[in-house]
Short mmCIF file of C-alpha atoms and ligand atoms in Angstrom, two decimals:
data_model
loop_
_atom_site.label_atom_id
_atom_site.label_comp_id
_atom_site.label_asym_id
_atom_site.label_seq_id
_atom_site.Cartn_x
_atom_site.Cartn_y
_atom_site.Cartn_z
CA UNK A 450 -26.13 -53.07 -2.80
CA UNK A 451 -28.65 -53.37 -5.58
CA UNK A 452 -30.12 -50.58 -7.62
CA UNK A 453 -33.07 -50.63 -9.99
CA UNK A 454 -32.39 -51.56 -13.56
CA UNK A 455 -31.35 -48.44 -15.38
CA UNK A 456 -34.00 -47.31 -17.77
CA UNK A 457 -33.00 -47.20 -21.38
CA UNK A 458 -34.71 -44.23 -22.95
CA UNK A 459 -34.17 -45.79 -26.37
CA UNK A 460 -36.20 -48.92 -25.56
CA UNK A 461 -38.33 -47.94 -22.55
CA UNK A 462 -42.04 -48.02 -23.38
CA UNK A 463 -43.44 -44.55 -24.00
CA UNK A 464 -46.30 -43.11 -21.98
CA UNK A 465 -48.72 -44.13 -24.72
CA UNK A 466 -47.25 -47.66 -24.84
CA UNK A 467 -47.82 -47.97 -21.11
CA UNK A 468 -51.39 -46.74 -21.41
CA UNK A 469 -52.23 -48.89 -24.40
CA UNK A 470 -51.22 -52.08 -22.63
CA UNK A 471 -53.13 -51.08 -19.47
CA UNK A 472 -56.70 -50.44 -20.56
CA UNK A 473 -57.81 -49.71 -16.98
CA UNK A 474 -55.79 -46.48 -17.09
CA UNK A 475 -57.13 -43.73 -19.32
CA UNK A 476 -56.18 -40.11 -19.92
CA UNK A 477 -58.90 -37.49 -19.71
CA UNK A 478 -58.21 -34.06 -21.19
CA UNK A 479 -59.64 -32.29 -18.12
CA UNK A 480 -59.05 -34.72 -15.25
CA UNK A 481 -55.76 -36.27 -16.27
CA UNK A 482 -55.11 -39.91 -15.51
CA UNK A 483 -58.09 -42.06 -14.48
CA UNK A 484 -57.92 -45.57 -12.98
CA UNK A 485 -61.06 -47.58 -13.64
CA UNK A 486 -62.76 -44.27 -14.40
CA UNK A 487 -61.77 -42.49 -11.18
CA UNK A 488 -59.61 -39.34 -11.53
CA UNK A 489 -56.42 -39.89 -9.56
CA UNK A 490 -56.18 -36.22 -8.58
CA UNK A 491 -59.51 -36.62 -6.74
CA UNK A 492 -58.15 -39.52 -4.68
CA UNK A 493 -54.90 -37.66 -3.95
CA UNK A 494 -56.81 -34.59 -2.75
CA UNK A 495 -59.12 -36.63 -0.52
CA UNK A 496 -56.74 -39.26 0.85
CA UNK A 497 -53.28 -37.76 0.47
CA UNK A 498 -50.17 -39.47 -0.85
CA UNK A 499 -48.52 -41.91 -1.01
CA UNK A 500 -51.58 -44.07 -1.60
CA UNK A 501 -52.01 -47.62 -2.89
CA UNK A 502 -54.93 -48.07 -5.25
CA UNK A 503 -56.44 -51.44 -6.19
CA UNK A 504 -58.75 -51.90 -9.16
CA UNK A 505 -61.59 -54.27 -8.29
CA UNK A 506 -62.86 -54.58 -11.84
CA UNK A 507 -59.36 -55.38 -13.08
CA UNK A 508 -58.88 -58.05 -10.43
CA UNK A 509 -62.27 -59.61 -11.14
CA UNK A 510 -61.53 -59.66 -14.87
CA UNK A 511 -58.16 -61.37 -14.38
CA UNK A 512 -59.59 -63.89 -11.91
CA UNK A 513 -62.22 -64.89 -14.46
CA UNK A 514 -59.79 -64.99 -17.39
CA UNK A 515 -57.52 -67.37 -15.52
CA UNK A 516 -60.38 -69.70 -14.61
CA UNK A 517 -61.73 -69.62 -18.14
CA UNK A 518 -58.40 -70.66 -19.64
CA UNK A 519 -58.74 -73.97 -17.79
CA UNK A 520 -62.48 -74.33 -18.31
CA UNK A 521 -61.95 -73.87 -22.06
CA UNK A 522 -59.83 -77.04 -21.99
CA UNK A 523 -62.24 -78.93 -19.76
CA UNK A 524 -59.51 -79.16 -17.20
CA UNK A 525 -60.90 -78.88 -13.67
CA UNK A 526 -58.31 -76.98 -11.62
CA UNK A 527 -58.92 -75.40 -8.23
CA UNK A 528 -57.51 -71.93 -7.73
CA UNK A 529 -55.60 -70.90 -4.63
CA UNK A 530 -54.56 -67.26 -4.72
CA UNK A 531 -51.05 -66.82 -3.25
CA UNK A 532 -52.13 -64.21 -0.73
CA UNK A 533 -48.60 -63.25 0.23
CA UNK A 534 -48.66 -61.11 -2.93
CA UNK A 535 -51.62 -59.03 -1.70
CA UNK A 536 -53.45 -59.86 1.51
CA UNK A 537 -56.00 -57.08 1.99
CA UNK A 538 -59.44 -58.23 3.20
CA UNK A 539 -61.11 -56.57 0.20
CA UNK A 540 -58.86 -58.46 -2.24
CA UNK A 541 -59.53 -61.77 -0.49
CA UNK A 542 -63.28 -61.10 -0.35
CA UNK A 543 -63.39 -60.29 -4.04
CA UNK A 544 -61.44 -63.41 -4.99
CA UNK A 545 -63.62 -65.56 -2.72
CA UNK A 546 -66.62 -64.23 -4.67
CA UNK A 547 -64.85 -65.38 -7.86
CA UNK A 548 -64.51 -68.91 -6.45
CA UNK A 549 -60.89 -68.73 -5.33
CA UNK A 550 -59.32 -70.28 -2.25
CA UNK A 551 -55.89 -69.22 -0.99
CA UNK A 552 -52.33 -70.44 -0.64
CA UNK A 553 -50.99 -69.27 2.73
CA UNK A 554 -47.44 -69.16 4.07
CA UNK A 555 -48.09 -68.31 7.73
CA UNK A 556 -50.58 -68.60 10.57
CA UNK A 557 -51.22 -64.89 10.22
CA UNK A 558 -52.32 -65.39 6.63
CA UNK A 559 -54.62 -68.20 7.74
CA UNK A 560 -56.33 -65.85 10.20
CA UNK A 561 -56.68 -63.22 7.52
CA UNK A 562 -58.16 -65.71 5.06
CA UNK A 563 -60.66 -67.09 7.59
CA UNK A 564 -61.61 -63.53 8.54
CA UNK A 565 -62.36 -62.81 4.87
CA UNK A 566 -64.76 -65.76 4.87
CA UNK A 567 -62.59 -68.21 2.96
CA UNK A 568 -63.53 -71.73 3.91
CA UNK A 569 -60.82 -73.95 5.46
CA UNK A 570 -61.50 -76.36 2.61
CA UNK A 571 -60.12 -73.68 0.27
CA UNK A 572 -56.84 -73.15 2.16
CA UNK A 573 -53.48 -74.70 1.30
CA UNK A 574 -50.50 -74.06 3.62
CA UNK A 575 -47.04 -73.74 2.00
CA UNK A 576 -43.76 -72.47 3.41
CA UNK A 577 -40.38 -73.74 4.48
CA UNK A 578 -40.67 -73.03 8.20
CA UNK A 579 -44.07 -73.62 9.78
CA UNK A 580 -43.99 -73.41 13.58
CA UNK A 581 -45.66 -76.01 15.82
CA UNK A 582 -48.34 -73.47 16.69
CA UNK A 583 -49.01 -72.75 13.01
CA UNK A 584 -49.28 -76.47 12.16
CA UNK A 585 -51.57 -77.05 15.16
CA UNK A 586 -53.86 -74.20 14.11
CA UNK A 587 -53.96 -75.52 10.52
CA UNK A 588 -54.84 -79.03 11.76
CA UNK A 589 -57.50 -77.74 14.15
CA UNK A 590 -59.16 -75.72 11.39
CA UNK A 591 -58.95 -78.78 9.14
CA UNK A 592 -57.63 -76.84 6.14
CA UNK A 593 -57.54 -78.55 2.76
CA UNK A 594 -53.85 -79.42 2.61
CA UNK A 595 -50.49 -78.77 4.23
CA UNK A 596 -47.57 -78.78 1.80
CA UNK A 597 -44.70 -80.38 3.69
CA UNK A 598 -41.23 -79.11 2.77
CA UNK A 599 -38.95 -81.63 4.47
CA UNK A 600 -38.71 -85.10 5.97
CA UNK A 601 -38.39 -83.51 9.37
CA UNK A 602 -41.54 -81.47 8.91
CA UNK A 603 -43.51 -84.54 7.80
CA UNK A 604 -42.71 -86.38 11.05
CA UNK A 605 -43.32 -83.27 13.14
CA UNK A 606 -46.71 -82.83 11.46
CA UNK A 607 -47.58 -86.44 12.30
CA UNK A 608 -46.70 -85.88 15.98
CA UNK A 609 -48.67 -82.65 16.25
CA UNK A 610 -51.70 -84.19 14.51
CA UNK A 611 -51.54 -87.14 16.93
CA UNK A 612 -51.55 -84.75 19.89
CA UNK A 613 -54.62 -83.06 18.37
CA UNK A 614 -56.32 -86.41 17.75
CA UNK A 615 -56.63 -85.64 14.05
CA UNK A 616 -55.38 -86.85 10.69
CA UNK A 617 -53.76 -84.07 8.64
CA UNK A 618 -53.97 -84.05 4.85
CA UNK A 619 -50.55 -83.27 3.41
CA UNK A 620 -48.68 -83.09 0.12
CA UNK A 621 -44.93 -83.35 -0.37
CA UNK A 622 -43.49 -80.19 -1.86
CA UNK A 623 -40.84 -81.45 -4.19
CA UNK A 624 -37.88 -79.63 -5.61
CA UNK A 625 -37.77 -80.69 -9.26
CA UNK A 626 -34.36 -79.05 -9.81
CA UNK A 627 -35.54 -76.86 -12.67
CA UNK A 628 -34.14 -73.40 -13.30
CA UNK A 629 -37.09 -71.04 -13.59
CA UNK A 630 -34.93 -68.67 -15.60
CA UNK A 631 -36.01 -65.71 -13.50
CA UNK A 632 -34.35 -63.32 -11.04
CA UNK A 633 -32.09 -65.18 -8.62
CA UNK A 634 -34.01 -63.93 -5.59
CA UNK A 635 -37.33 -65.31 -6.80
CA UNK A 636 -36.12 -68.67 -8.11
CA UNK A 637 -37.25 -71.51 -5.85
CA UNK A 638 -37.08 -74.82 -7.71
CA UNK A 639 -33.36 -75.38 -8.17
CA UNK A 640 -31.45 -78.03 -6.23
CA UNK A 641 -29.61 -75.44 -4.13
CA UNK A 642 -32.73 -73.45 -3.18
CA UNK A 643 -34.08 -73.88 0.33
CA UNK A 644 -37.51 -75.07 -0.83
CA UNK A 645 -38.90 -78.56 -1.21
CA UNK A 646 -37.74 -82.15 -0.98
CA UNK A 647 -35.33 -83.49 -3.56
CA UNK A 648 -36.77 -85.80 -6.23
CA UNK A 649 -35.23 -89.15 -5.14
CA UNK A 650 -35.92 -88.56 -1.47
CA UNK A 651 -39.51 -87.61 -2.18
CA UNK A 652 -40.28 -90.89 -3.94
CA UNK A 653 -39.00 -93.04 -1.07
CA UNK A 654 -40.48 -90.73 1.56
CA UNK A 655 -43.91 -91.06 -0.05
CA UNK A 656 -43.74 -94.79 0.63
CA UNK A 657 -42.47 -94.38 4.19
CA UNK A 658 -45.26 -91.92 4.95
CA UNK A 659 -47.87 -94.63 4.30
CA UNK A 660 -47.12 -95.97 7.78
CA UNK A 661 -47.86 -92.65 9.52
CA UNK A 662 -51.14 -92.80 11.43
CA UNK A 663 -51.88 -89.09 11.67
CA UNK A 664 -50.85 -87.83 8.25
CA UNK A 665 -52.57 -88.79 5.04
CA UNK A 666 -50.46 -87.96 2.01
CA UNK A 667 -52.76 -86.84 -0.79
CA UNK A 668 -50.16 -85.93 -3.38
CA UNK A 669 -47.36 -83.70 -4.53
CA UNK A 670 -46.83 -79.95 -4.74
CA UNK A 671 -44.33 -77.81 -6.57
CA UNK A 672 -43.58 -74.12 -6.97
CA UNK A 673 -40.83 -73.32 -9.41
CA UNK A 674 -40.27 -69.60 -9.02
CA UNK A 675 -41.89 -66.28 -9.75
CA UNK A 676 -42.26 -63.95 -12.73
CA UNK A 677 -41.72 -66.85 -15.15
CA UNK A 678 -42.12 -65.73 -18.74
CA UNK A 679 -41.78 -68.86 -20.86
CA UNK A 680 -43.45 -72.25 -21.05
CA UNK A 681 -40.23 -74.26 -20.88
CA UNK A 682 -39.50 -74.30 -17.12
CA UNK A 683 -43.17 -75.05 -16.39
CA UNK A 684 -43.12 -77.92 -18.90
CA UNK A 685 -39.91 -79.38 -17.48
CA UNK A 686 -41.02 -79.04 -13.87
CA UNK A 687 -44.48 -80.52 -14.44
CA UNK A 688 -43.08 -83.32 -16.60
CA UNK A 689 -40.77 -84.33 -13.74
CA UNK A 690 -43.72 -84.14 -11.37
CA UNK A 691 -45.72 -86.43 -13.67
CA UNK A 692 -42.81 -88.91 -13.72
CA UNK A 693 -42.83 -88.92 -9.93
CA UNK A 694 -46.56 -89.55 -9.78
CA UNK A 695 -46.13 -92.58 -12.07
CA UNK A 696 -43.17 -93.85 -10.07
CA UNK A 697 -44.98 -93.50 -6.75
CA UNK A 698 -48.07 -95.21 -8.13
CA UNK A 699 -45.94 -98.00 -9.57
CA UNK A 700 -44.69 -98.59 -6.03
CA UNK A 701 -48.29 -99.15 -4.97
CA UNK A 702 -49.20 -95.81 -3.39
CA UNK A 703 -52.09 -93.47 -4.04
CA UNK A 704 -51.57 -90.00 -5.50
CA UNK A 705 -54.82 -88.04 -5.63
CA UNK A 706 -53.69 -84.45 -5.99
CA UNK A 707 -51.05 -82.35 -7.71
CA UNK A 708 -50.54 -78.72 -6.75
CA UNK A 709 -48.77 -76.88 -9.59
CA UNK A 710 -47.78 -73.74 -7.64
CA UNK A 711 -47.69 -70.21 -9.01
CA UNK A 712 -45.12 -68.22 -10.92
CA UNK A 713 -46.90 -66.95 -14.03
CA UNK A 714 -45.20 -63.69 -15.04
CA UNK A 715 -46.58 -60.36 -16.24
CA UNK A 716 -45.39 -57.47 -18.38
CA UNK A 717 -43.76 -54.75 -16.29
CA UNK A 718 -41.69 -53.15 -19.04
CA UNK A 719 -41.68 -54.86 -22.44
CA UNK A 720 -41.68 -58.53 -21.48
CA UNK A 721 -43.78 -60.86 -23.59
CA UNK A 722 -46.08 -62.02 -20.83
CA UNK A 723 -47.32 -65.61 -21.05
CA UNK A 724 -51.06 -66.09 -21.26
CA UNK A 725 -53.13 -68.19 -18.85
CA UNK A 726 -53.83 -70.35 -21.87
CA UNK A 727 -50.13 -71.23 -22.10
CA UNK A 728 -50.21 -72.43 -18.48
CA UNK A 729 -53.44 -74.35 -19.01
CA UNK A 730 -51.96 -75.94 -22.13
CA UNK A 731 -48.76 -77.04 -20.41
CA UNK A 732 -50.65 -78.45 -17.43
CA UNK A 733 -53.07 -80.29 -19.71
CA UNK A 734 -50.19 -81.72 -21.72
CA UNK A 735 -48.02 -82.84 -18.80
CA UNK A 736 -50.50 -83.69 -16.04
CA UNK A 737 -53.88 -83.81 -17.77
CA UNK A 738 -54.14 -87.58 -18.16
CA UNK A 739 -52.98 -88.55 -14.65
CA UNK A 740 -56.44 -88.53 -13.15
CA UNK A 741 -55.46 -86.32 -10.22
CA UNK A 742 -57.13 -83.30 -8.62
CA UNK A 743 -55.19 -80.31 -9.99
CA UNK A 744 -54.67 -76.93 -8.38
CA UNK A 745 -52.61 -73.80 -9.01
CA UNK A 746 -51.40 -71.00 -6.74
CA UNK A 747 -51.11 -67.82 -8.79
CA UNK A 748 -50.13 -64.62 -6.99
CA UNK A 749 -48.45 -61.98 -9.11
CA UNK A 750 -50.35 -62.67 -12.33
CA UNK A 751 -53.65 -61.92 -10.57
CA UNK A 752 -52.67 -59.05 -8.32
CA UNK A 753 -49.75 -57.11 -9.83
CA UNK A 754 -51.58 -55.34 -12.69
CA UNK A 755 -54.50 -54.49 -10.39
CA UNK A 756 -52.50 -52.04 -8.27
CA UNK A 757 -50.83 -48.64 -8.61
CA UNK A 758 -48.97 -46.44 -6.15
CA UNK A 759 -49.95 -42.78 -6.30
CA UNK A 760 -47.45 -40.23 -5.06
CA UNK A 761 -46.64 -36.55 -5.20
CA UNK A 762 -43.40 -34.83 -6.13
CA UNK A 763 -41.82 -33.28 -3.02
CA UNK A 764 -38.95 -31.62 -4.81
CA UNK A 765 -36.95 -31.69 -7.98
CA UNK A 766 -33.21 -31.39 -7.84
CA UNK A 767 -31.28 -30.30 -10.89
CA UNK A 768 -28.03 -32.12 -11.63
CA UNK A 769 -24.79 -30.30 -12.22
CA UNK A 770 -24.52 -29.06 -15.81
CA UNK A 771 -21.57 -31.39 -16.63
CA UNK A 772 -22.70 -34.76 -15.37
CA UNK A 773 -24.97 -35.16 -12.39
CA UNK A 774 -28.39 -36.72 -12.78
CA UNK A 775 -31.57 -34.72 -12.33
CA UNK A 776 -33.60 -36.01 -9.42
CA UNK A 777 -37.32 -36.13 -8.82
CA UNK A 778 -37.97 -36.79 -5.13
CA UNK A 779 -41.44 -38.27 -4.63
CA UNK A 780 -43.24 -38.91 -1.35
CA UNK A 781 -43.36 -42.70 -1.85
CA UNK A 782 -40.20 -44.58 -0.87
CA UNK A 783 -38.57 -47.99 -0.61
CA UNK A 784 -40.36 -48.55 2.70
CA UNK A 785 -43.64 -48.43 0.74
CA UNK A 786 -42.59 -50.25 -2.45
CA UNK A 787 -39.51 -52.38 -1.81
CA UNK A 788 -39.30 -54.21 -5.14
CA UNK A 789 -36.97 -51.83 -7.03
CA UNK A 790 -34.42 -51.78 -4.21
CA UNK A 791 -34.85 -55.49 -3.44
CA UNK A 792 -35.10 -57.04 -6.92
CA UNK A 793 -33.92 -54.29 -9.24
CA UNK A 794 -37.38 -54.30 -10.70
CA UNK A 795 -38.61 -51.93 -13.39
CA UNK A 796 -41.98 -50.25 -12.84
CA UNK A 797 -43.70 -47.95 -15.30
CA UNK A 798 -44.09 -44.38 -14.06
CA UNK A 799 -46.74 -42.04 -15.45
CA UNK A 800 -47.45 -38.39 -14.75
CA UNK A 801 -51.07 -37.72 -13.77
CA UNK A 802 -51.60 -34.18 -15.14
CA UNK A 803 -53.64 -33.97 -18.37
CA UNK A 804 -51.02 -32.08 -20.35
CA UNK A 805 -48.06 -34.16 -19.14
CA UNK A 806 -48.39 -37.02 -21.59
CA UNK A 807 -47.44 -34.95 -24.60
CA UNK A 808 -45.00 -32.55 -22.93
CA UNK A 809 -41.32 -32.67 -23.90
CA UNK A 810 -39.42 -35.04 -21.64
CA UNK A 811 -35.96 -35.28 -20.15
CA UNK A 812 -34.20 -37.96 -18.15
CA UNK A 813 -34.71 -38.06 -14.40
CA UNK A 814 -33.76 -40.33 -11.52
CA UNK A 815 -36.93 -40.96 -9.49
CA UNK A 816 -36.10 -41.38 -5.82
CA UNK A 817 -37.82 -41.53 -2.43
CA UNK A 818 -36.99 -39.58 0.73
CA UNK A 819 -35.56 -42.52 2.73
CA UNK A 820 -31.96 -42.17 3.87
CA UNK A 821 -30.55 -45.04 1.79
CA UNK A 822 -28.83 -44.84 -1.58
CA UNK A 823 -30.92 -47.79 -2.73
CA UNK A 824 -34.15 -45.79 -2.31
CA UNK A 825 -34.43 -45.34 -6.06
CA UNK A 826 -37.44 -46.25 -8.21
CA UNK A 827 -35.86 -45.57 -11.59
CA UNK A 828 -32.73 -44.16 -13.18
CA UNK A 829 -32.62 -42.18 -16.43
CA UNK A 830 -36.38 -42.27 -16.87
CA UNK A 831 -38.05 -39.98 -19.38
CA UNK A 832 -40.58 -37.79 -17.57
CA UNK A 833 -41.86 -34.31 -18.45
CA UNK A 834 -39.02 -31.78 -18.49
CA UNK A 835 -41.21 -29.38 -16.55
CA UNK A 836 -42.19 -31.82 -13.80
CA UNK A 837 -42.27 -29.90 -10.55
CA UNK A 838 -43.01 -29.90 -6.86
CA UNK A 839 -46.65 -30.86 -6.19
CA UNK A 840 -47.15 -32.86 -9.41
CA UNK A 841 -48.70 -36.32 -9.10
CA UNK A 842 -47.13 -39.50 -10.49
CA UNK A 843 -48.10 -43.17 -10.42
CA UNK A 844 -45.94 -46.24 -10.23
CA UNK A 845 -47.61 -49.02 -12.22
CA UNK A 846 -48.18 -52.72 -11.54
CA UNK A 847 -47.58 -52.50 -7.81
CA UNK A 848 -50.49 -54.75 -6.80
CA UNK A 849 -48.29 -57.77 -6.02
CA UNK A 850 -45.50 -57.73 -3.44
CA UNK A 851 -46.19 -54.00 -2.96
CA UNK A 852 -48.13 -52.91 0.12
CA UNK A 853 -47.57 -56.30 1.74
CA UNK A 854 -43.81 -55.72 1.81
CA UNK A 855 -44.02 -52.21 3.26
CA UNK A 856 -42.17 -51.32 6.43
CA UNK A 857 -42.24 -48.24 8.61
CA UNK A 858 -38.52 -47.53 8.19
CA UNK A 859 -37.64 -43.89 8.85
CA UNK A 860 -40.86 -43.70 10.95
CA UNK A 861 -42.88 -43.52 7.78
CA UNK A 862 -46.35 -44.89 8.63
CA UNK A 863 -48.10 -47.39 6.36
CA UNK A 864 -49.70 -45.59 3.42
CA UNK A 865 -53.45 -45.40 2.88
CA UNK A 866 -55.18 -47.86 0.54
CA UNK A 867 -58.09 -47.21 -1.79
CA UNK A 868 -60.30 -49.57 -3.79
CA UNK A 869 -61.75 -48.34 -7.09
CA UNK A 870 -64.45 -50.25 -8.92
CA UNK A 871 -65.47 -48.96 -12.29
CA UNK A 872 -66.11 -45.35 -11.26
CA UNK A 873 -66.71 -45.94 -7.52
CA UNK A 874 -64.01 -45.62 -4.89
CA UNK A 875 -63.49 -45.97 -1.15
CA UNK A 876 -60.71 -45.93 1.42
CA UNK A 877 -59.96 -49.53 2.44
CA UNK A 878 -57.12 -48.80 4.85
CA UNK A 879 -56.67 -45.54 6.70
CA UNK A 880 -53.24 -44.00 6.57
CA UNK A 881 -51.42 -45.08 9.73
CA UNK A 882 -50.56 -42.26 12.12
CA UNK A 883 -47.21 -41.73 13.79
CA UNK A 884 -49.07 -41.90 17.12
CA UNK A 885 -50.13 -45.46 16.20
CA UNK A 886 -46.53 -46.29 15.38
CA UNK A 887 -45.41 -45.19 18.85
CA UNK A 888 -48.45 -46.53 20.74
CA UNK A 889 -47.20 -50.10 21.22
CA UNK A 890 -43.79 -49.01 22.51
CA UNK A 891 -43.12 -48.81 26.25
CA UNK A 892 -40.21 -47.43 28.24
CA UNK A 893 -39.44 -49.45 31.40
CA UNK A 894 -39.92 -47.49 34.62
CA UNK A 895 -36.38 -48.34 35.71
CA UNK A 896 -35.01 -46.50 32.74
CA UNK A 897 -36.62 -43.22 33.72
CA UNK A 898 -36.21 -43.64 37.51
CA UNK A 899 -33.38 -41.69 39.11
CA UNK A 900 -29.96 -43.19 38.36
CA UNK A 901 -29.25 -43.65 42.09
CA UNK A 902 -31.91 -46.39 42.23
CA UNK A 903 -29.78 -48.55 40.02
CA UNK A 904 -26.69 -47.93 42.09
C1 PLP B 1019 -44.99 -67.10 -3.73
C2 PLP B 1019 -45.64 -68.39 -3.98
C3 PLP B 1019 -46.64 -68.51 -4.96
C4 PLP B 1019 -47.04 -67.37 -5.86
O1 PLP B 1019 -46.04 -66.97 -6.73
P1 PLP B 1019 -46.36 -65.90 -7.89
O2 PLP B 1019 -45.10 -65.77 -8.63
O3 PLP B 1019 -46.76 -64.64 -7.20
O4 PLP B 1019 -47.47 -66.46 -8.71
C5 PLP B 1019 -47.26 -69.73 -5.10
N1 PLP B 1019 -46.92 -70.80 -4.31
C6 PLP B 1019 -45.96 -70.72 -3.37
C7 PLP B 1019 -45.64 -71.91 -2.56
C8 PLP B 1019 -45.29 -69.52 -3.16
O5 PLP B 1019 -44.34 -69.46 -2.23
#
C-alpha cells in the first residue's frame, strides 16, 4: 500500500510561497482566495463541492509560452497535447485555438478530439495496446501518424490497412533504455518497461518495414517518462534517437519525422521545474540539424498548473493527546484525485477563507471519506489550527491526471467541473447524479422471478 509523501513542516512551502509561485491564485481581504479573479467561495456556493476548476487564461498562457520557446530558436516543432492528462472538450477546444493537435492513447480519445474539432492531421496515436477496431478507425480517419510499439503491431497495422485499402503513416516508438529519473510508476523508457521497441530491433525493423505495402514508416517516436525535472535524461534519450536516425539513413532508408514525446515536469512542492527553453535547447542541440519534422507531446506541463480541486471540510477529528494525528476530512477523495494514493504525490493545499492565510497553524492529516486507508491527500500538513467543518480548501496543480483518473468508487458520482477565464466562469460538466450512476445497470428478470421458476 502506498501513502502520500509525508509533509515536512520544516521544508514544506508556506501558504505565501505557494501563492507567490502561482500568480493565477490571489488572496482578497474580503473574498478570500480567487482563481483567475473569481472568488472560490462563489463557485462553491453555486456549484457545490468537490469541484474541479480549470483556468483558461493559465492554460492559454502556458500553451503560448511552450510554442514561443521553440519559435525563439527558429525550431519548427508541432505540438500534440497528451490529452490523457486532461481530456475535457473545453480544454481541447482552447488548445486547438492555440494551434495544438493531440496525442491520443485510445479510440475514445480520438472521438473526443474529433468532436472538439481537432483535425485528423493533428492527431498522433500512441499506446502499447491498440485494438484492431482502434487501428481501423485511425486508418479510416487518416490521422497524422500511428506510433507503433512492437514488431507484432507493425505487421497487424499493415494487414488492417490492407483490408481498408489504405496506406497508414506510422512511426516506430523506440525504447532508448534511458532512466528518466522519475517515480517508478511513470518511468517508461527503460529496457524493462513495457513501452517501445528496443534500439537494435528498431533499426533492423525499419529496414524490413520498407517492404510493407500498406504502412509507410515516416520516422521514430520516443516518450521517456513523466514529471522529468532535469535536462540529462532528455539529452541522453534524444541523442540515442539521433544516432538511430543516422544509422537508419546510412542503411538507405528515409526518416522524415521524429516525435520527442512528453514528460516535462512541473513544480508541485519545491522542485526546480525545467523551463520550456531547456527542452527547446536540448532538442535543438540533439536533433536540430537532422532535417526532420519535429513534434512534442506535452501533457502535464500544460495542464497540471491550470487546475485546482475545490472541496469543503466535512469534519475535523482531534487526535489523542499523546500521539494520534489530527484529521481534516474533506469531501474530495481518492476517487476524485487518485494521484496521492497512486503515486505518493504531494499537492499544495490552501485554505480559502480570507483570514486563514495568516492564522496560526498546526499539523493535520488531510483525508477523504472513502473507506480505504490510502485515501489520504497529505500527512502532517500545516493548516490553520482553527480549521473547522464547512471551511473550504483547494488542492493545487490537479489539472493533469486529475479528473481524468476519477472513478465512482463508493458510489461517489463524478464531481462537477468549472472553467474560469480571467473573471468569467461557467459550469463545464454538471455534477453526476447517483440516479445516472444506477441508470445503466439492469437486473435480469430471472433474478427477480420466483425461485420455483429456476427449479
Ligand atoms: C503520457 C504520455 C505523454 C505525456 O506525458 P506528460 O508527462 O504528461 O507530458 C506523451 N506521450 C506519450 C506517448 C504518453 O504516453
